[in-house]
mmCIF file of C-alpha atoms in Angstrom:
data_model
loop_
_atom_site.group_PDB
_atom_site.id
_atom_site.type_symbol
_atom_site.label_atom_id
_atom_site.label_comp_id
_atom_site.label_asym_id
_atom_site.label_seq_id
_atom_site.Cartn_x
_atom_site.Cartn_y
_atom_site.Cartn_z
ATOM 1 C CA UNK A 1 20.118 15.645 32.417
ATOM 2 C CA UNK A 2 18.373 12.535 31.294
ATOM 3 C CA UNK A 3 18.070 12.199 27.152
ATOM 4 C CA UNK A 4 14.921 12.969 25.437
ATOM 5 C CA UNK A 5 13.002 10.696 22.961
ATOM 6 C CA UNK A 6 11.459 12.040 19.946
ATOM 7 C CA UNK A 7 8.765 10.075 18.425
ATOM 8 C CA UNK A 8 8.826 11.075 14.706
ATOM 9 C CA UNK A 9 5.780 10.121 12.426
ATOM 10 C CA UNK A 10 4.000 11.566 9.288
ATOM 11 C CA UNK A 11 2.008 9.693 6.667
ATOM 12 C CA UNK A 12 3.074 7.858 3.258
ATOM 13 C CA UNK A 13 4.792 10.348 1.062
ATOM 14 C CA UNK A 14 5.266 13.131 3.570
ATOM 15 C CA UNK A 15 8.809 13.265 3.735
ATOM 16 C CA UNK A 16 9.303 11.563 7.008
ATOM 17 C CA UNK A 17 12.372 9.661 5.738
ATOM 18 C CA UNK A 18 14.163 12.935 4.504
ATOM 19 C CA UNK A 19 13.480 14.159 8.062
ATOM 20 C CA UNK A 20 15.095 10.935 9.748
ATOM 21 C CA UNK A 21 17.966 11.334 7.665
ATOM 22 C CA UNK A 22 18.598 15.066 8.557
ATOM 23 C CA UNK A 23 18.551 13.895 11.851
ATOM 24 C CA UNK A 24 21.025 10.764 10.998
ATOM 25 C CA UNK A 25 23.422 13.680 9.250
ATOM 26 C CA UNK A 26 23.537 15.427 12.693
ATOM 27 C CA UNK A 27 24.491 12.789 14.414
ATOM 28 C CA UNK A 28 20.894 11.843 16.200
ATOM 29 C CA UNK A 29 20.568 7.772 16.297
ATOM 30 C CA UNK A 30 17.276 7.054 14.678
ATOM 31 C CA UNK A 31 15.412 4.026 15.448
ATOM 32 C CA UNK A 32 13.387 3.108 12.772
ATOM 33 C CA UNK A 33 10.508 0.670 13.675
ATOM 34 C CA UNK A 34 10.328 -0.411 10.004
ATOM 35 C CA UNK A 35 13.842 -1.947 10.065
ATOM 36 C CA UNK A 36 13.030 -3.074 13.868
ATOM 37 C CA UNK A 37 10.480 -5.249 11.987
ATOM 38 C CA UNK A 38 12.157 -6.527 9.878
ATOM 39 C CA UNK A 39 15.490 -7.325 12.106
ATOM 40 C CA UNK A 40 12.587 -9.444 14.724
ATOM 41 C CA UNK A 41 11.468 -11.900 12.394
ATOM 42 C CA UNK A 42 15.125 -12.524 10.839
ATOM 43 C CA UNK A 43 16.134 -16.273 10.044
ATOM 44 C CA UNK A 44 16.161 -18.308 13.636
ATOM 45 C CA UNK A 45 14.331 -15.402 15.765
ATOM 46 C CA UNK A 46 12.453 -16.454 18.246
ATOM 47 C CA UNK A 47 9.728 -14.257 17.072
ATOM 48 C CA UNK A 48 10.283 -15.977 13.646
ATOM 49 C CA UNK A 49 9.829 -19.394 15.804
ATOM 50 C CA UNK A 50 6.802 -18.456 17.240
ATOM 51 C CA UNK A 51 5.000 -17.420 14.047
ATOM 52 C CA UNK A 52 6.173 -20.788 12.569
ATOM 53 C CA UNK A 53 4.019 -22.626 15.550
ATOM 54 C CA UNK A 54 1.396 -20.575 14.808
ATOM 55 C CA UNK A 55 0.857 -20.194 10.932
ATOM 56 C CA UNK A 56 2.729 -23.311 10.041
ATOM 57 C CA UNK A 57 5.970 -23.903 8.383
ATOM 58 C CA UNK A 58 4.515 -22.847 4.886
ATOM 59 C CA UNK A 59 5.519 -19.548 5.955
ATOM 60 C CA UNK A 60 8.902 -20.091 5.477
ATOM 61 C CA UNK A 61 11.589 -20.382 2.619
ATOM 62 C CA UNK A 62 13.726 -23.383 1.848
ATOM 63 C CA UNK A 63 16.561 -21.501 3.368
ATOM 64 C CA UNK A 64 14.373 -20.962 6.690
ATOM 65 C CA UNK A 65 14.048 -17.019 6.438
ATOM 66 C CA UNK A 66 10.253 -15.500 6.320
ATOM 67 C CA UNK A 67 8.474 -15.949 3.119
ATOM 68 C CA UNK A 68 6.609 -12.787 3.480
ATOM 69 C CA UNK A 69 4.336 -13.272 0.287
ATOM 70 C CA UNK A 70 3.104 -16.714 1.868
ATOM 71 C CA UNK A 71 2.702 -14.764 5.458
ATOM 72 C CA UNK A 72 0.769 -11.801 3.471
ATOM 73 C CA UNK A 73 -2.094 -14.173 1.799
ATOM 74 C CA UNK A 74 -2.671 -15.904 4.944
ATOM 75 C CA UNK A 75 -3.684 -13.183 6.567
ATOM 76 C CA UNK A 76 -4.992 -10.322 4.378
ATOM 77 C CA UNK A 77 -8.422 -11.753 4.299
ATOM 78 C CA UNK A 78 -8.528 -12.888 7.819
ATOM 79 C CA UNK A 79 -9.144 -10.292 10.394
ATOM 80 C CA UNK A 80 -8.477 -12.891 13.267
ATOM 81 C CA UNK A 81 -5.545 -13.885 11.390
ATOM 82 C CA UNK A 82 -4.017 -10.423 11.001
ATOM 83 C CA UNK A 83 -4.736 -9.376 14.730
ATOM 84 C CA UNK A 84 -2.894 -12.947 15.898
ATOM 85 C CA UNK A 85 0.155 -12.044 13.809
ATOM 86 C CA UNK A 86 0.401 -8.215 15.323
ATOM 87 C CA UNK A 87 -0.146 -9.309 18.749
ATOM 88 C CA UNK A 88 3.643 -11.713 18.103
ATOM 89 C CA UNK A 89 5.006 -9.074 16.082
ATOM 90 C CA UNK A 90 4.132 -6.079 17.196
ATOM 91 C CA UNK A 91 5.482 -6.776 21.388
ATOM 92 C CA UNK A 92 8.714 -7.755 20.103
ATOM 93 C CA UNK A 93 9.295 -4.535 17.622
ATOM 94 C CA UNK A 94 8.351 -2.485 20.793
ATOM 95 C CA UNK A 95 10.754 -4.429 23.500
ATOM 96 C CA UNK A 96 13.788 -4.041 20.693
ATOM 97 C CA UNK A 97 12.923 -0.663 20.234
ATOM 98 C CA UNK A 98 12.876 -0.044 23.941
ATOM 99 C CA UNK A 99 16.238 -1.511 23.697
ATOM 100 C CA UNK A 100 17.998 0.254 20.966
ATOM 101 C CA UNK A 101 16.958 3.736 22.161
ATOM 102 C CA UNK A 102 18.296 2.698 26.096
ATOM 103 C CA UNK A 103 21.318 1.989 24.826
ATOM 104 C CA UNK A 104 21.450 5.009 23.029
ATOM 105 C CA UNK A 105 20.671 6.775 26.020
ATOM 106 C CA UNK A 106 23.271 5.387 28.331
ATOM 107 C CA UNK A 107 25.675 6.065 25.527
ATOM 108 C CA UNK A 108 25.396 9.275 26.479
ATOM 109 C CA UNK A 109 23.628 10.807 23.247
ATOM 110 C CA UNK A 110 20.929 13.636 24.607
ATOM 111 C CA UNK A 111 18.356 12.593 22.211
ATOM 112 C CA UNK A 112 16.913 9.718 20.551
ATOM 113 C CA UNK A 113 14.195 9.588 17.821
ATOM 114 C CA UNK A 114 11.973 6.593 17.639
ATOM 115 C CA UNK A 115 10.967 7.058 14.018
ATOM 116 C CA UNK A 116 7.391 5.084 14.218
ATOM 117 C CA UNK A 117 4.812 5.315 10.945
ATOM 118 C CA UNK A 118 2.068 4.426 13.352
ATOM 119 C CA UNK A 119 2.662 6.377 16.378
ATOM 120 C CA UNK A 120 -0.517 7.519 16.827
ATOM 121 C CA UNK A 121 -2.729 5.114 15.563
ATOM 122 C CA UNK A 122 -1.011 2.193 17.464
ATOM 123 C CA UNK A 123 -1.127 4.185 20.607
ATOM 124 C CA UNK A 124 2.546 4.256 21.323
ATOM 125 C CA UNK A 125 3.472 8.085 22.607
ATOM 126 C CA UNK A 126 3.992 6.544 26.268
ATOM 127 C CA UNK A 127 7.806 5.124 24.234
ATOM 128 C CA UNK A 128 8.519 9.159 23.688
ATOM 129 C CA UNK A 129 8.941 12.531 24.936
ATOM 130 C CA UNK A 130 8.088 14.588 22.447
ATOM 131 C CA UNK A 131 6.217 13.786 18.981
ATOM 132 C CA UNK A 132 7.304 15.605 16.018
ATOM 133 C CA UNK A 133 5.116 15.020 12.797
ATOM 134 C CA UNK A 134 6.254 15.661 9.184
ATOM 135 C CA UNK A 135 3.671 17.061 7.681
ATOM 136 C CA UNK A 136 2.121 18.208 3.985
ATOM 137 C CA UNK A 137 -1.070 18.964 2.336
ATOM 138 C CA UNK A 138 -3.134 16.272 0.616
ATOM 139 C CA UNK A 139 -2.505 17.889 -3.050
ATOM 140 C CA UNK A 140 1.138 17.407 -2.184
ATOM 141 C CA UNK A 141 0.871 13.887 -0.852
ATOM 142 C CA UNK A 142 -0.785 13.313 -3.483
ATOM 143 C CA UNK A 143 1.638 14.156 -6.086
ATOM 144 C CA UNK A 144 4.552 12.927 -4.382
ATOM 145 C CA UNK A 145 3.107 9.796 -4.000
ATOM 146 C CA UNK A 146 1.733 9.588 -7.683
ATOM 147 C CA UNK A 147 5.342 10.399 -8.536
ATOM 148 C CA UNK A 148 7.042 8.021 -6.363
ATOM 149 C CA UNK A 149 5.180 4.658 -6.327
ATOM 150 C CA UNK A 150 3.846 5.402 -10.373
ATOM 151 C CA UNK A 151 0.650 4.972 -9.215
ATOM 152 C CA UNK A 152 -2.484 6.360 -10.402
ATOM 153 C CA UNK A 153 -4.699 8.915 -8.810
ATOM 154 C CA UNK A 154 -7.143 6.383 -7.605
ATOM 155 C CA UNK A 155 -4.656 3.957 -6.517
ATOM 156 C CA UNK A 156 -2.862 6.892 -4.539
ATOM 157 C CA UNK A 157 -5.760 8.061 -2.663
ATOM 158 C CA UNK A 158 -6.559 4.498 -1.525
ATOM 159 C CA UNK A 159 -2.839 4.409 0.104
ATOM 160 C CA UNK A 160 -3.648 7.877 1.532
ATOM 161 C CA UNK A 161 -7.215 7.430 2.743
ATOM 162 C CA UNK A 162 -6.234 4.115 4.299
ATOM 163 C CA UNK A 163 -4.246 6.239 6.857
ATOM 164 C CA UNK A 164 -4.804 8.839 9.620
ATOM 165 C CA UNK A 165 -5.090 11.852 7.875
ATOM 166 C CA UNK A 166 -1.961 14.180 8.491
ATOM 167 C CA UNK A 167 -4.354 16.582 9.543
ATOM 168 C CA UNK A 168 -5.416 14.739 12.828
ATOM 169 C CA UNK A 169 -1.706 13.920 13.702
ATOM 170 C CA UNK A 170 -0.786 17.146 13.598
ATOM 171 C CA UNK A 171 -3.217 18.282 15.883
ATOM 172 C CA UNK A 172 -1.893 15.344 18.316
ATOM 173 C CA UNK A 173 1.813 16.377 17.596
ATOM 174 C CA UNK A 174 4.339 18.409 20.428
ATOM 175 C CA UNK A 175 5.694 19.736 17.184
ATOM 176 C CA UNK A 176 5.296 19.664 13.262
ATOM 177 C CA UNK A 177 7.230 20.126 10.629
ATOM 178 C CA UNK A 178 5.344 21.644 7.222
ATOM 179 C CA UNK A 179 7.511 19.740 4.433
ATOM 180 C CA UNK A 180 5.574 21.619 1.591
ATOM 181 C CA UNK A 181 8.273 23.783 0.712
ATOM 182 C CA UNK A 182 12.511 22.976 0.311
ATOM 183 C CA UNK A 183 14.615 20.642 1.784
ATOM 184 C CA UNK A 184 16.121 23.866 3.536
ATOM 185 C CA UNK A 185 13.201 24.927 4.825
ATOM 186 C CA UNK A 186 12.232 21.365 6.396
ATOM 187 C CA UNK A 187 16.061 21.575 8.136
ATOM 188 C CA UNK A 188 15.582 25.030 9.099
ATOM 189 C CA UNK A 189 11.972 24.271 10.703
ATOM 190 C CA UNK A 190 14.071 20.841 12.041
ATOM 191 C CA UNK A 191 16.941 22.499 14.007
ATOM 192 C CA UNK A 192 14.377 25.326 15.657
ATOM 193 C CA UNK A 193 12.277 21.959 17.439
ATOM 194 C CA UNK A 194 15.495 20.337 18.173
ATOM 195 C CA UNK A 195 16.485 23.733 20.070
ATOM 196 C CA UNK A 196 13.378 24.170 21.885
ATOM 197 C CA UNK A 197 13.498 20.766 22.844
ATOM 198 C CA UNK A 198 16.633 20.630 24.062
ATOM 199 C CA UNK A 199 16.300 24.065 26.161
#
């Protein structure tokens, strides 16, 4: 039987991390598109190269590696700007990605989660099986969040409201997880969607 791929996603503060790392603790290989980005644009990538030909060398540190600051005030006034660097970035995160979980799967492992923040919104569920969202209520989010990044309640909302609200994505989901209550509750709910799945 061919491996499945989970795509796991949730929204800022909703646990998905703790989630990924159950997963890790069982022995599932996660691929996390966050650390896909920032492996793509290491020091001598040829993504790296290709964002140097098109935003200039200012982008870079003396030591060559991505000056991310610089990057960031190019673009975060400049729609065009923005859209230009996603359409370099965002094909390579996808094609190593693709890459990691294939060799995952001929490994012989029977699943593989892609763990992507943006699954829905960046219209990537043709990469997976099976989604899987973490999800909580807004009160929640909103005091984990408020916790986590000190940040006030205005400042908090922003970060929430700037997403696709958790409500949507579970309604788009194969399967959610409700990580209001305990950690064993959220393993519990975990290992019931990683049996169905795997029936």
């Amino acid at each position: 039987m061919p491996g499945i791929v989970i795509g796991l996603t949730g929204g800022i503060a909703s646990g998905k991390s703790t989630v990924a790392n159950i997963l890790k603790e069982k022995g599932i290989p996660v691929v996390d598109a966050d650390i896909i980005a920032r492996e793509v644009v290491e020091k001598g990538s040829e993504t790296l190269n290709k964002l140097v030909e098109t935003f200039s060398p200012a982008i870079l540190h003396n030591d060559g590696s991505l000056d991310r600051a610089a990057l960031g005030s190019i673009i975060f006034h400049n729609e065009d700007k923005r859209q230009l660097l996603n359409s370099i970035i965002h094909p390579s995160i996808r094609k190593r990605m693709k890459e990691k979980t294939a060799q995952y799967l001929q490994e012989g492992y029977s699943v593989v989660v892609m763990d992507i923040p943006l699954l829905f919104e960046s219209k990537l569920t043709h990469l997976v099986d099976k989604t899987i969202v973490v999800y909580v209520d807004e009160e929640v989010q909103l005091k984990r969040l408020m916790e986590r990044n000190i940040l006030s309640k205005d400042e908090a909302l922003a970060r929430i409201h700037s997403q696709m609200p958790l409500k949507e994505k579970k309604n788009l989901a194969n399967f959610v997880i409700d990580n209001n209550g305990s950690l064993d509750e959220t393993t519990t709910q975990l290992q019931e969607i990683l049996k169905q799945i795997q029936e």
